[in-house]
């Protein structure tokens, strides 16, 4: 939307430094008895980071703290993402890098998938879904745990376009399945959240 693009451009032209480092929190592979202090740091350009509303909010709030004129920041900004695992961060960065690379430096060509509601069939076959977006979600969906963690991470960093893609792929996996089949397809989700049983009956 026009407002969405305006918000991204405003962030990209803000006081933020040219480089932003996104820091993932706990390791996605850590078990209950393992350390969860593993961190992954990924440096991205400001224009890429600004596709995440969590970064837009930092730019806006610190600009207001500086009286609306924070000036040009030097060096690097670290953005800690404690609820994002390293694999999800890599996929998030891949998503924003692809968008900015395709859009160009002025973001004029920025495009997002348009996902119909409800889905009429497989996500990849919907006419409004971009090929690069479908490929990213296919990669995440190779492992359901990865897809679920990416969905949570996209929500945490407030990247609504990526969250829509994740949610649509999960919806696709549920189409035509009975409650029993859903339980069998997502055993880990039901083990972690017993209330889901009541929601799908």
Coordinates of C-alpha atoms in Angstrom, one line a residue:
X1 CA 0.0 0.0 0.0
X2 CA 1.0 3.6 -0.4
X3 CA 1.1 4.1 3.4
X4 CA 3.3 1.1 3.8
X5 CA 5.8 2.3 1.3
X6 CA 5.8 5.8 2.9
X7 CA 6.6 4.3 6.3
X8 CA 9.5 2.2 4.9
X9 CA 10.9 5.2 3.0
X10 CA 10.6 7.4 6.1
X11 CA 12.5 4.9 8.1
X12 CA 15.1 4.5 5.4
X13 CA 15.7 8.3 5.3
X14 CA 15.8 8.6 9.1
X15 CA 18.7 9.1 11.5
X16 CA 19.5 5.4 11.4
X17 CA 23.0 4.5 10.4
X18 CA 23.6 2.8 7.0
X19 CA 24.2 -0.5 8.7
X20 CA 21.9 -2.2 11.1
X21 CA 22.9 -5.4 13.0
X22 CA 20.0 -7.8 13.8
X23 CA 20.8 -10.1 16.7
X24 CA 18.9 -13.4 17.1
X25 CA 18.5 -14.7 20.6
X26 CA 18.3 -18.4 21.6
X27 CA 19.4 -21.2 19.3
X28 CA 16.5 -23.0 17.7
X29 CA 18.3 -26.4 18.2
X30 CA 18.8 -26.0 21.9
X31 CA 17.0 -28.7 24.0
X32 CA 15.7 -28.3 27.5
X33 CA 19.1 -29.1 29.0
X34 CA 21.2 -27.2 26.6
X35 CA 22.4 -23.6 26.7
X36 CA 20.2 -21.0 24.9
X37 CA 22.8 -18.3 25.0
X38 CA 23.8 -18.7 21.3
X39 CA 23.4 -15.5 19.3
X40 CA 23.7 -14.8 15.6
X41 CA 24.4 -11.4 14.3
X42 CA 23.5 -10.4 10.8
X43 CA 24.3 -6.9 9.4
X44 CA 22.0 -5.5 6.8
X45 CA 21.6 -2.2 5.0
X46 CA 19.2 0.4 6.6
X47 CA 16.8 0.1 3.7
X48 CA 16.4 -3.7 4.3
X49 CA 16.0 -3.3 8.1
X50 CA 13.3 -0.8 7.6
X51 CA 11.0 -3.4 6.1
X52 CA 10.7 -4.6 9.8
X53 CA 8.3 -2.4 11.8
X54 CA 10.3 -3.1 14.9
X55 CA 13.1 -1.1 13.3
X56 CA 10.7 1.6 12.0
X57 CA 9.5 2.0 15.6
X58 CA 13.1 2.4 16.9
X59 CA 13.7 5.1 14.2
X60 CA 10.5 6.9 15.1
X61 CA 10.9 6.8 18.9
X62 CA 14.5 7.9 19.0
X63 CA 13.8 10.7 16.5
X64 CA 11.0 11.9 18.8
X65 CA 13.4 11.8 21.8
X66 CA 15.8 14.0 19.8
X67 CA 13.1 16.5 19.2
X68 CA 12.4 15.3 15.7
X69 CA 15.9 15.9 14.5
X70 CA 18.2 13.1 15.5
X71 CA 20.7 13.8 12.8
X72 CA 22.7 11.2 10.9
X73 CA 23.9 8.4 13.1
X74 CA 27.4 7.0 12.6
X75 CA 28.6 3.5 13.0
X76 CA 26.1 0.6 13.5
X77 CA 22.9 0.1 15.3
X78 CA 22.3 -3.2 17.1
X79 CA 18.8 -4.5 17.3
X80 CA 18.3 -7.4 19.7
X81 CA 15.7 -9.9 18.9
X82 CA 15.5 -12.3 21.8
X83 CA 12.5 -14.1 20.6
X84 CA 14.0 -14.9 17.2
X85 CA 16.1 -18.0 16.6
X86 CA 19.1 -18.0 14.2
X87 CA 17.4 -19.9 11.4
X88 CA 14.4 -17.6 11.4
X89 CA 16.7 -14.6 11.3
X90 CA 18.5 -15.9 8.3
X91 CA 15.1 -16.4 6.5
X92 CA 13.9 -12.9 7.5
X93 CA 17.1 -11.4 6.2
X94 CA 16.8 -13.4 3.0
X95 CA 13.2 -12.0 2.6
X96 CA 14.1 -8.3 3.1
X97 CA 17.3 -8.6 1.0
X98 CA 15.3 -10.0 -1.9
X99 CA 12.7 -7.3 -1.6
X100 CA 15.2 -4.4 -1.7
X101 CA 17.4 -6.0 -4.4
X102 CA 14.3 -6.3 -6.6
X103 CA 13.0 -2.8 -5.7
X104 CA 16.2 -0.8 -6.3
X105 CA 17.9 1.8 -4.1
X106 CA 14.9 4.2 -4.1
X107 CA 12.5 1.3 -3.3
X108 CA 10.3 2.5 -6.1
X109 CA 9.9 -1.1 -7.4
X110 CA 9.0 -2.6 -4.0
X111 CA 6.5 -5.4 -4.5
X112 CA 4.7 -7.8 -2.1
X113 CA 2.6 -10.8 -2.7
X114 CA -1.1 -10.3 -2.7
X115 CA -2.6 -13.3 -0.9
X116 CA -6.4 -14.0 -1.4
X117 CA -8.6 -14.8 1.6
X118 CA -9.5 -17.6 1.7
X119 CA -7.0 -19.5 -0.3
X120 CA -8.5 -21.2 -3.3
X121 CA -5.6 -23.7 -3.6
X122 CA -1.9 -24.2 -3.0
X123 CA -0.2 -20.9 -2.1
X124 CA 2.4 -21.2 -4.9
X125 CA -0.4 -21.4 -7.5
X126 CA -2.2 -18.2 -6.4
X127 CA -1.8 -15.6 -9.1
X128 CA -0.9 -12.8 -6.6
X129 CA 1.9 -14.7 -5.0
X130 CA 5.4 -13.8 -6.2
X131 CA 7.8 -16.6 -7.2
X132 CA 10.5 -15.5 -4.8
X133 CA 8.1 -15.4 -1.9
X134 CA 6.7 -18.8 -2.7
X135 CA 10.3 -20.2 -2.8
X136 CA 11.2 -18.7 0.6
X137 CA 8.1 -20.2 2.2
X138 CA 8.7 -23.6 0.5
X139 CA 12.2 -23.5 2.0
X140 CA 10.9 -22.8 5.5
X141 CA 8.1 -25.4 5.2
X142 CA 10.6 -28.2 4.5
X143 CA 10.5 -28.5 8.3
X144 CA 7.2 -27.6 10.1
X145 CA 9.1 -26.5 13.2
X146 CA 11.1 -24.0 11.1
X147 CA 7.9 -22.7 9.6
X148 CA 6.2 -22.3 13.0
X149 CA 9.3 -20.5 14.4
X150 CA 9.5 -18.2 11.4
X151 CA 5.8 -17.3 11.9
X152 CA 6.5 -16.4 15.5
X153 CA 9.6 -14.5 14.5
X154 CA 7.9 -12.6 11.7
X155 CA 5.2 -11.5 14.3
X156 CA 7.9 -10.5 16.8
X157 CA 9.9 -8.3 14.3
X158 CA 6.5 -7.0 13.0
X159 CA 7.0 -7.9 9.3
X160 CA 3.3 -8.3 8.3
X161 CA 4.0 -9.3 4.7
X162 CA 6.2 -12.2 5.8
X163 CA 3.7 -13.1 8.5
X164 CA 0.9 -13.3 5.9
X165 CA 3.0 -15.7 3.8
X166 CA 3.7 -17.9 6.8
X167 CA 0.1 -17.9 7.9
X168 CA -1.2 -18.7 4.4
X169 CA 1.2 -21.6 4.1
X170 CA 0.0 -23.0 7.4
X171 CA -3.6 -22.5 6.3
X172 CA -2.8 -24.4 3.1
X173 CA -1.5 -27.3 5.1
X174 CA -4.8 -27.4 7.0
X175 CA -7.1 -27.3 4.0
X176 CA -9.3 -30.4 3.8
X177 CA -7.9 -32.0 6.9
X178 CA -10.0 -33.4 9.7
X179 CA -9.3 -32.6 13.4
X180 CA -7.6 -36.0 13.7
X181 CA -5.4 -35.4 10.7
X182 CA -4.4 -31.9 11.9
X183 CA -3.3 -33.4 15.3
X184 CA -1.3 -36.0 13.5
X185 CA 0.3 -33.4 11.1
X186 CA 1.3 -31.0 13.9
X187 CA 2.0 -33.2 17.0
X188 CA 4.6 -30.7 18.5
X189 CA 2.1 -27.8 18.3
X190 CA -0.5 -29.7 20.2
X191 CA 2.0 -31.0 22.8
X192 CA 3.1 -27.4 23.4
X193 CA -0.4 -26.0 23.5
X194 CA -3.2 -28.3 24.8
X195 CA -5.8 -25.7 24.3
X196 CA -5.5 -26.3 20.5
X197 CA -7.7 -29.4 20.8
X198 CA -10.6 -27.3 21.9
X199 CA -10.1 -24.8 19.1
X200 CA -10.2 -27.3 16.2
X201 CA -13.2 -29.3 17.3

